PDB file of C-alpha atoms in Angstrom:
ATOM      1  CA  UNK A 169      45.260  27.287 -22.192  1.00 63.00           C
ATOM      2  CA  UNK A 170      41.650  26.539 -21.798  1.00 78.00           C
ATOM      3  CA  UNK A 171      39.211  29.417 -22.120  1.00 90.00           C
ATOM      4  CA  UNK A 172      36.629  28.335 -19.632  1.00 93.00           C
ATOM      5  CA  UNK A 173      34.449  31.420 -20.082  1.00 93.00           C
ATOM      6  CA  UNK A 174      34.091  30.611 -23.798  1.00 94.00           C
ATOM      7  CA  UNK A 175      33.183  27.085 -23.303  1.00 95.00           C
ATOM      8  CA  UNK A 176      30.573  28.083 -20.755  1.00 96.00           C
ATOM      9  CA  UNK A 177      29.078  30.762 -22.998  1.00 95.00           C
ATOM     10  CA  UNK A 178      28.812  28.411 -25.904  1.00 96.00           C
ATOM     11  CA  UNK A 179      27.108  25.735 -23.760  1.00 97.00           C
ATOM     12  CA  UNK A 180      24.673  28.305 -22.361  1.00 96.00           C
ATOM     13  CA  UNK A 181      23.638  29.254 -25.862  1.00 96.00           C
ATOM     14  CA  UNK A 182      23.172  25.524 -26.803  1.00 96.00           C
ATOM     15  CA  UNK A 183      21.089  24.986 -23.711  1.00 97.00           C
ATOM     16  CA  UNK A 184      18.926  27.997 -24.370  1.00 95.00           C
ATOM     17  CA  UNK A 185      18.249  26.555 -27.903  1.00 95.00           C
ATOM     18  CA  UNK A 186      17.528  23.049 -26.712  1.00 96.00           C
ATOM     19  CA  UNK A 187      15.344  24.004 -23.715  1.00 96.00           C
ATOM     20  CA  UNK A 188      13.612  27.229 -24.764  1.00 93.00           C
ATOM     21  CA  UNK A 189      10.591  26.776 -22.552  1.00 93.00           C
ATOM     22  CA  UNK A 190      12.325  25.422 -19.356  1.00 95.00           C
ATOM     23  CA  UNK A 191      15.766  27.185 -19.252  1.00 97.00           C
ATOM     24  CA  UNK A 192      16.092  30.253 -17.057  1.00 96.00           C
ATOM     25  CA  UNK A 193      19.297  32.245 -16.271  1.00 95.00           C
ATOM     26  CA  UNK A 194      19.438  33.392 -12.638  1.00 96.00           C
ATOM     27  CA  UNK A 195      22.644  35.151 -12.579  1.00 94.00           C
ATOM     28  CA  UNK A 196      25.863  35.844 -14.601  1.00 90.00           C
ATOM     29  CA  UNK A 197      28.456  36.080 -11.831  1.00 89.00           C
ATOM     30  CA  UNK A 198      28.631  33.201 -11.065  1.00 93.00           C
ATOM     31  CA  UNK A 199      26.655  31.723 -13.954  1.00 96.00           C
ATOM     32  CA  UNK A 200      23.579  30.197 -12.433  1.00 97.00           C
ATOM     33  CA  UNK A 201      20.601  28.798 -14.252  1.00 98.00           C
ATOM     34  CA  UNK A 202      17.765  26.305 -13.960  1.00 98.00           C
ATOM     35  CA  UNK A 203      16.280  23.726 -16.264  1.00 98.00           C
ATOM     36  CA  UNK A 204      12.846  22.068 -15.610  1.00 97.00           C
ATOM     37  CA  UNK A 205      12.671  18.581 -16.559  1.00 96.00           C
ATOM     38  CA  UNK A 206       9.410  16.803 -17.050  1.00 94.00           C
ATOM     39  CA  UNK A 207       8.820  13.056 -17.636  1.00 92.00           C
ATOM     40  CA  UNK A 208       6.791  11.700 -20.566  1.00 87.00           C
ATOM     41  CA  UNK A 209       3.098  11.275 -19.754  1.00 78.00           C
ATOM     42  CA  UNK A 210       2.164   8.130 -18.020  1.00 66.00           C
ATOM     43  CA  UNK A 211      -0.915   5.782 -18.523  1.00 64.00           C
ATOM     44  CA  UNK A 212      -3.352   8.365 -16.946  1.00 68.00           C
ATOM     45  CA  UNK A 213      -1.464  11.420 -18.353  1.00 70.00           C
ATOM     46  CA  UNK A 214       0.355  11.692 -15.055  1.00 81.00           C
ATOM     47  CA  UNK A 215       3.889  13.110 -14.939  1.00 87.00           C
ATOM     48  CA  UNK A 216       6.764  13.682 -12.527  1.00 92.00           C
ATOM     49  CA  UNK A 217       8.870  16.847 -12.747  1.00 94.00           C
ATOM     50  CA  UNK A 218      11.896  18.368 -11.179  1.00 96.00           C
ATOM     51  CA  UNK A 219      13.686  21.781 -11.593  1.00 97.00           C
ATOM     52  CA  UNK A 220      17.431  21.500 -11.604  1.00 97.00           C
ATOM     53  CA  UNK A 221      19.666  24.378 -10.601  1.00 97.00           C
ATOM     54  CA  UNK A 222      23.281  24.571 -11.938  1.00 98.00           C
ATOM     55  CA  UNK A 223      26.114  26.902 -11.147  1.00 97.00           C
ATOM     56  CA  UNK A 224      29.333  27.020 -13.099  1.00 97.00           C
ATOM     57  CA  UNK A 225      32.570  26.713 -11.134  1.00 96.00           C
ATOM     58  CA  UNK A 226      35.462  28.948 -12.376  1.00 94.00           C
ATOM     59  CA  UNK A 227      37.201  26.148 -14.208  1.00 95.00           C
ATOM     60  CA  UNK A 228      34.193  24.269 -15.469  1.00 97.00           C
ATOM     61  CA  UNK A 229      34.187  21.915 -17.326  1.00 95.00           C
ATOM     62  CA  UNK A 230      37.476  20.797 -15.679  1.00 96.00           C
ATOM     63  CA  UNK A 231      35.569  21.194 -12.422  1.00 96.00           C
ATOM     64  CA  UNK A 232      32.083  19.670 -11.902  1.00 96.00           C
ATOM     65  CA  UNK A 233      29.259  22.194 -11.775  1.00 97.00           C
ATOM     66  CA  UNK A 234      27.210  22.779  -8.619  1.00 97.00           C
ATOM     67  CA  UNK A 235      23.724  21.287  -8.918  1.00 96.00           C
ATOM     68  CA  UNK A 236      20.699  20.890  -6.725  1.00 96.00           C
ATOM     69  CA  UNK A 237      17.088  20.229  -6.967  1.00 96.00           C
ATOM     70  CA  UNK A 238      15.055  23.261  -6.235  1.00 95.00           C
ATOM     71  CA  UNK A 239      11.582  21.869  -6.798  1.00 94.00           C
ATOM     72  CA  UNK A 240       9.815  18.823  -7.715  1.00 93.00           C
ATOM     73  CA  UNK A 241       6.339  17.339  -8.404  1.00 91.00           C
ATOM     74  CA  UNK A 242       5.075  13.794  -7.673  1.00 89.00           C
ATOM     75  CA  UNK A 243       8.454  12.567  -6.491  1.00 91.00           C
ATOM     76  CA  UNK A 244       9.095  11.071  -3.115  1.00 89.00           C
ATOM     77  CA  UNK A 245      12.197  11.496  -0.972  1.00 91.00           C
ATOM     78  CA  UNK A 246      13.820   8.265  -2.342  1.00 92.00           C
ATOM     79  CA  UNK A 247      13.295   9.446  -5.957  1.00 93.00           C
ATOM     80  CA  UNK A 248      14.972  12.744  -5.066  1.00 94.00           C
ATOM     81  CA  UNK A 249      17.970  11.045  -3.468  1.00 95.00           C
ATOM     82  CA  UNK A 250      18.271   8.715  -6.516  1.00 94.00           C
ATOM     83  CA  UNK A 251      18.388  11.746  -8.910  1.00 96.00           C
ATOM     84  CA  UNK A 252      21.078  13.449  -6.733  1.00 95.00           C
ATOM     85  CA  UNK A 253      23.167  10.374  -6.841  1.00 96.00           C
ATOM     86  CA  UNK A 254      22.704  10.112 -10.662  1.00 96.00           C
ATOM     87  CA  UNK A 255      23.880  13.653 -11.071  1.00 97.00           C
ATOM     88  CA  UNK A 256      26.937  12.962  -8.991  1.00 96.00           C
ATOM     89  CA  UNK A 257      27.764   9.872 -10.991  1.00 96.00           C
ATOM     90  CA  UNK A 258      27.357  11.532 -14.385  1.00 96.00           C
ATOM     91  CA  UNK A 259      29.282  14.560 -13.395  1.00 96.00           C
ATOM     92  CA  UNK A 260      32.321  12.604 -12.349  1.00 95.00           C
ATOM     93  CA  UNK A 261      32.147  10.458 -15.478  1.00 96.00           C
ATOM     94  CA  UNK A 262      32.009  13.417 -17.810  1.00 97.00           C
ATOM     95  CA  UNK A 263      34.525  15.623 -16.042  1.00 96.00           C
ATOM     96  CA  UNK A 264      36.633  17.668 -18.622  1.00 94.00           C
ATOM     97  CA  UNK A 265      33.700  17.968 -21.012  1.00 95.00           C
ATOM     98  CA  UNK A 266      30.619  20.335 -21.063  1.00 96.00           C
ATOM     99  CA  UNK A 267      28.047  18.237 -19.469  1.00 97.00           C
ATOM    100  CA  UNK A 268      24.868  19.904 -18.620  1.00 98.00           C
ATOM    101  CA  UNK A 269      22.938  18.395 -21.537  1.00 97.00           C
ATOM    102  CA  UNK A 270      24.238  14.930 -20.653  1.00 97.00           C
ATOM    103  CA  UNK A 271      23.133  15.396 -16.902  1.00 97.00           C
ATOM    104  CA  UNK A 272      19.713  16.731 -17.863  1.00 97.00           C
ATOM    105  CA  UNK A 273      19.260  13.779 -20.370  1.00 97.00           C
ATOM    106  CA  UNK A 274      20.102  11.271 -17.581  1.00 97.00           C
ATOM    107  CA  UNK A 275      17.531  12.844 -15.277  1.00 97.00           C
ATOM    108  CA  UNK A 276      14.937  12.800 -18.060  1.00 95.00           C
ATOM    109  CA  UNK A 277      15.421   9.076 -18.436  1.00 95.00           C
ATOM    110  CA  UNK A 278      15.225   8.587 -14.685  1.00 95.00           C
ATOM    111  CA  UNK A 279      11.890  10.376 -14.493  1.00 95.00           C
ATOM    112  CA  UNK A 280      10.527   8.337 -17.235  1.00 93.00           C
ATOM    113  CA  UNK A 281      11.481   5.247 -15.325  1.00 92.00           C
ATOM    114  CA  UNK A 282       9.788   6.614 -12.260  1.00 91.00           C
ATOM    115  CA  UNK A 283       6.447   7.065 -14.104  1.00 89.00           C
ATOM    116  CA  UNK A 284       6.712   3.434 -15.428  1.00 87.00           C
ATOM    117  CA  UNK A 285       7.359   2.350 -11.744  1.00 86.00           C
ATOM    118  CA  UNK A 286       4.297   4.213 -10.550  1.00 83.00           C
ATOM    119  CA  UNK A 287       2.260   2.441 -13.241  1.00 81.00           C
ATOM    120  CA  UNK A 288       3.619  -0.993 -12.162  1.00 80.00           C
ATOM    121  CA  UNK A 289       3.032  -0.239  -8.447  1.00 77.00           C
ATOM    122  CA  UNK A 290      -0.517   0.788  -9.146  1.00 77.00           C
ATOM    123  CA  UNK A 291      -1.145  -2.297 -11.156  1.00 79.00           C
ATOM    124  CA  UNK A 292       0.339  -4.445  -8.234  1.00 80.00           C
ATOM    125  CA  UNK A 293      -1.857  -2.717  -5.587  1.00 79.00           C
ATOM    126  CA  UNK A 294      -4.911  -3.344  -7.878  1.00 80.00           C
ATOM    127  CA  UNK A 295      -4.113  -7.027  -8.040  1.00 85.00           C
ATOM    128  CA  UNK A 296      -3.449  -7.241  -4.318  1.00 84.00           C
ATOM    129  CA  UNK A 297      -6.945  -5.715  -3.633  1.00 84.00           C
ATOM    130  CA  UNK A 298      -8.429  -8.173  -5.993  1.00 80.00           C
ATOM    131  CA  UNK A 299      -6.728 -11.039  -4.230  1.00 82.00           C
ATOM    132  CA  UNK A 300      -7.864  -9.772  -0.888  1.00 81.00           C
ATOM    133  CA  UNK A 301     -11.460  -9.464  -2.086  1.00 79.00           C
ATOM    134  CA  UNK A 302     -11.317 -13.053  -3.475  1.00 80.00           C
ATOM    135  CA  UNK A 303     -10.055 -14.395  -0.151  1.00 80.00           C
ATOM    136  CA  UNK A 304     -12.634 -12.486   1.777  1.00 78.00           C
ATOM    137  CA  UNK A 305     -15.340 -13.961  -0.390  1.00 75.00           C
ATOM    138  CA  UNK A 306     -13.825 -17.365   0.016  1.00 75.00           C
ATOM    139  CA  UNK A 307     -13.824 -17.075   3.664  1.00 73.00           C
ATOM    140  CA  UNK A 308     -17.458 -15.905   3.642  1.00 71.00           C
ATOM    141  CA  UNK A 309     -18.508 -18.825   1.547  1.00 67.00           C
ATOM    142  CA  UNK A 310     -16.689 -21.592   3.330  1.00 66.00           C
ATOM    143  CA  UNK A 311     -16.733 -20.280   6.797  1.00 62.00           C
ATOM    144  CA  UNK A 312     -13.888 -20.665   9.440  1.00 64.00           C
ATOM    145  CA  UNK A 313     -12.112 -23.889  10.101  1.00 68.00           C
ATOM    146  CA  UNK A 314     -12.839 -25.020  13.637  1.00 70.00           C
ATOM    147  CA  UNK A 315     -10.154 -25.845  16.201  1.00 81.00           C
ATOM    148  CA  UNK A 316     -10.791 -27.158  19.710  1.00 81.00           C
ATOM    149  CA  UNK A 317      -9.918 -23.653  21.115  1.00 83.00           C
ATOM    150  CA  UNK A 318     -11.886 -21.461  18.892  1.00 80.00           C
ATOM    151  CA  UNK A 319     -14.858 -23.877  18.985  1.00 81.00           C
ATOM    152  CA  UNK A 320     -14.938 -23.893  22.881  1.00 85.00           C
ATOM    153  CA  UNK A 321     -14.883 -20.044  22.812  1.00 85.00           C
ATOM    154  CA  UNK A 322     -17.608 -19.887  20.277  1.00 83.00           C
ATOM    155  CA  UNK A 323     -19.711 -22.663  22.048  1.00 84.00           C
ATOM    156  CA  UNK A 324     -19.453 -20.921  25.409  1.00 88.00           C
ATOM    157  CA  UNK A 325     -21.104 -17.807  23.917  1.00 89.00           C
ATOM    158  CA  UNK A 326     -23.543 -19.805  21.896  1.00 88.00           C
ATOM    159  CA  UNK A 327     -24.626 -22.017  24.908  1.00 88.00           C
ATOM    160  CA  UNK A 328     -25.170 -18.981  26.973  1.00 90.00           C
ATOM    161  CA  UNK A 329     -27.402 -17.328  24.349  1.00 90.00           C
ATOM    162  CA  UNK A 330     -29.290 -20.578  23.801  1.00 89.00           C
ATOM    163  CA  UNK A 331     -29.733 -21.280  27.560  1.00 88.00           C
ATOM    164  CA  UNK A 332     -31.163 -17.687  27.993  1.00 89.00           C
ATOM    165  CA  UNK A 333     -33.689 -18.336  25.258  1.00 90.00           C
ATOM    166  CA  UNK A 334     -34.791 -21.576  26.897  1.00 86.00           C
ATOM    167  CA  UNK A 335     -35.073 -19.973  30.180  1.00 86.00           C
ATOM    168  CA  UNK A 336     -37.233 -17.137  28.820  1.00 87.00           C
ATOM    169  CA  UNK A 337     -39.368 -19.739  27.067  1.00 84.00           C
ATOM    170  CA  UNK A 338     -39.823 -21.776  30.271  1.00 84.00           C
ATOM    171  CA  UNK A 339     -40.715 -18.680  32.188  1.00 81.00           C
ATOM    172  CA  UNK A 340     -43.416 -17.785  29.488  1.00 82.00           C
ATOM    173  CA  UNK A 341     -44.784 -21.418  29.696  1.00 79.00           C
ATOM    174  CA  UNK A 342     -44.811 -21.290  33.519  1.00 77.00           C
ATOM    175  CA  UNK A 343     -46.629 -17.932  33.460  1.00 79.00           C
ATOM    176  CA  UNK A 344     -48.999 -19.452  30.980  1.00 76.00           C
ATOM    177  CA  UNK A 345     -49.833 -22.357  33.529  1.00 65.00           C
ATOM    178  CA  UNK A 346     -47.826 -25.172  31.704  1.00 57.00           C
ATOM    179  CA  UNK A 347     -45.772 -27.711  33.620  1.00 55.00           C
ATOM    180  CA  UNK A 348     -42.695 -26.437  35.411  1.00 56.00           C
ATOM    181  CA  UNK A 349     -39.335 -28.232  34.882  1.00 56.00           C
ATOM    182  CA  UNK A 350     -37.835 -29.826  37.972  1.00 60.00           C
ATOM    183  CA  UNK A 351     -34.300 -28.858  39.202  1.00 60.00           C
ATOM    184  CA  UNK A 352     -32.981 -32.227  37.783  1.00 58.00           C
ATOM    185  CA  UNK A 353     -34.516 -31.536  34.287  1.00 59.00           C
ATOM    186  CA  UNK A 354     -32.817 -28.060  34.276  1.00 56.00           C
ATOM    187  CA  UNK A 355     -29.521 -29.609  35.288  1.00 56.00           C
ATOM    188  CA  UNK A 356     -29.787 -32.167  32.545  1.00 58.00           C
ATOM    189  CA  UNK A 357     -30.594 -29.562  29.947  1.00 56.00           C
ATOM    190  CA  UNK A 358     -27.432 -27.510  30.851  1.00 55.00           C
ATOM    191  CA  UNK A 359     -25.312 -30.668  30.940  1.00 55.00           C
ATOM    192  CA  UNK A 360     -26.399 -31.629  27.446  1.00 55.00           C
ATOM    193  CA  UNK A 361     -25.456 -28.307  26.073  1.00 51.00           C
ATOM    194  CA  UNK A 362     -21.955 -28.724  27.464  1.00 53.00           C
ATOM    195  CA  UNK A 363     -21.242 -32.254  25.977  1.00 54.00           C
ATOM    196  CA  UNK A 364     -23.313 -32.734  22.771  1.00 54.00           C
ATOM    197  CA  UNK A 365     -21.356 -30.550  20.574  1.00 53.00           C
ATOM    198  CA  UNK A 366     -17.865 -31.599  21.838  1.00 52.00           C
ATOM    199  CA  UNK A 367     -18.712 -35.099  20.687  1.00 54.00           C
ATOM    200  CA  UNK A 368     -19.584 -33.889  17.366  1.00 50.00           C
ATOM    201  CA  UNK A 369     -16.415 -31.897  17.016  1.00 51.00           C
ATOM    202  CA  UNK A 370     -14.236 -34.843  17.922  1.00 51.00           C
ATOM    203  CA  UNK A 371     -15.844 -36.950  15.214  1.00 51.00           C
ATOM    204  CA  UNK A 372     -14.480 -34.724  12.378  1.00 47.00           C
ATOM    205  CA  UNK A 373     -13.452 -31.029  11.628  1.00 44.00           C
ATOM    206  CA  UNK A 374     -16.228 -28.819  10.360  1.00 44.00           C
ATOM    207  CA  UNK A 375     -16.898 -25.213   9.544  1.00 46.00           C
ATOM    208  CA  UNK A 376     -19.180 -22.672  11.214  1.00 47.00           C
ATOM    209  CA  UNK A 377     -20.189 -19.115  10.330  1.00 48.00           C
ATOM    210  CA  UNK A 378     -22.666 -16.606  11.195  1.00 45.00           C
ATOM    211  CA  UNK A 379     -25.397 -18.430   9.133  1.00 48.00           C
ATOM    212  CA  UNK A 380     -24.776 -21.656  11.100  1.00 48.00           C
ATOM    213  CA  UNK A 381     -25.067 -19.815  14.356  1.00 47.00           C
ATOM    214  CA  UNK A 382     -28.305 -18.310  13.409  1.00 45.00           C
ATOM    215  CA  UNK A 383     -29.724 -21.706  12.319  1.00 47.00           C
ATOM    216  CA  UNK A 384     -28.663 -23.228  15.744  1.00 44.00           C
ATOM    217  CA  UNK A 385     -30.380 -20.394  17.561  1.00 44.00           C
ATOM    218  CA  UNK A 386     -33.522 -21.004  15.521  1.00 45.00           C
ATOM    219  CA  UNK A 387     -33.495 -24.663  16.549  1.00 45.00           C
ATOM    220  CA  UNK A 388     -33.037 -23.672  20.016  1.00 47.00           C
ATOM    221  CA  UNK A 389     -36.036 -21.433  19.991  1.00 49.00           C
ATOM    222  CA  UNK A 390     -38.179 -24.195  18.475  1.00 51.00           C
ATOM    223  CA  UNK A 391     -37.004 -26.998  20.838  1.00 50.00           C
TER     224      UNK A 391
END
């Protein structure tokens, strides 16, 4: 007949020797204790940690122990769920044998994997930011490819600004006593603004950016 109490006492003594700084007995009836598990240090000396709580059932190890995570550091919800599933799997596989050391060792390996995943994730995030910065610089240097739709939207705004500049200039010239343009001349000026750039666009695709727009405005002011 199996002496469950004896097996449990022997395992507790072994656990206290193996984990002197992280093993804590909470109660004797039923036997309940915690073990804090910490990963190895990561690249920036970062660690992840969890405290496992175990309770012996009467017929342990022929019955699985009760277990739960009572605290954790730097673990997200998915990590916690993965650890619970790991404990369940290991407990079933080791049924009939004292298993606490095996369960804790499995969690230790899992925490080390999580630290490695954090390092990999940060490296990927860094590379992604670098790619985004390169793309932004490329767009700034080359400008935006022009389509008929976005060109017409831009041109409408640009022509309105350019026309306003010309009108202000004509008003200043009129006030200064210079020749006043006829209605026909004003119409031709507006009509030219509507058609000249469309013809240029149809001849081939080109790029425009804020620098181009400023240059065009400058030409408009000097014309």
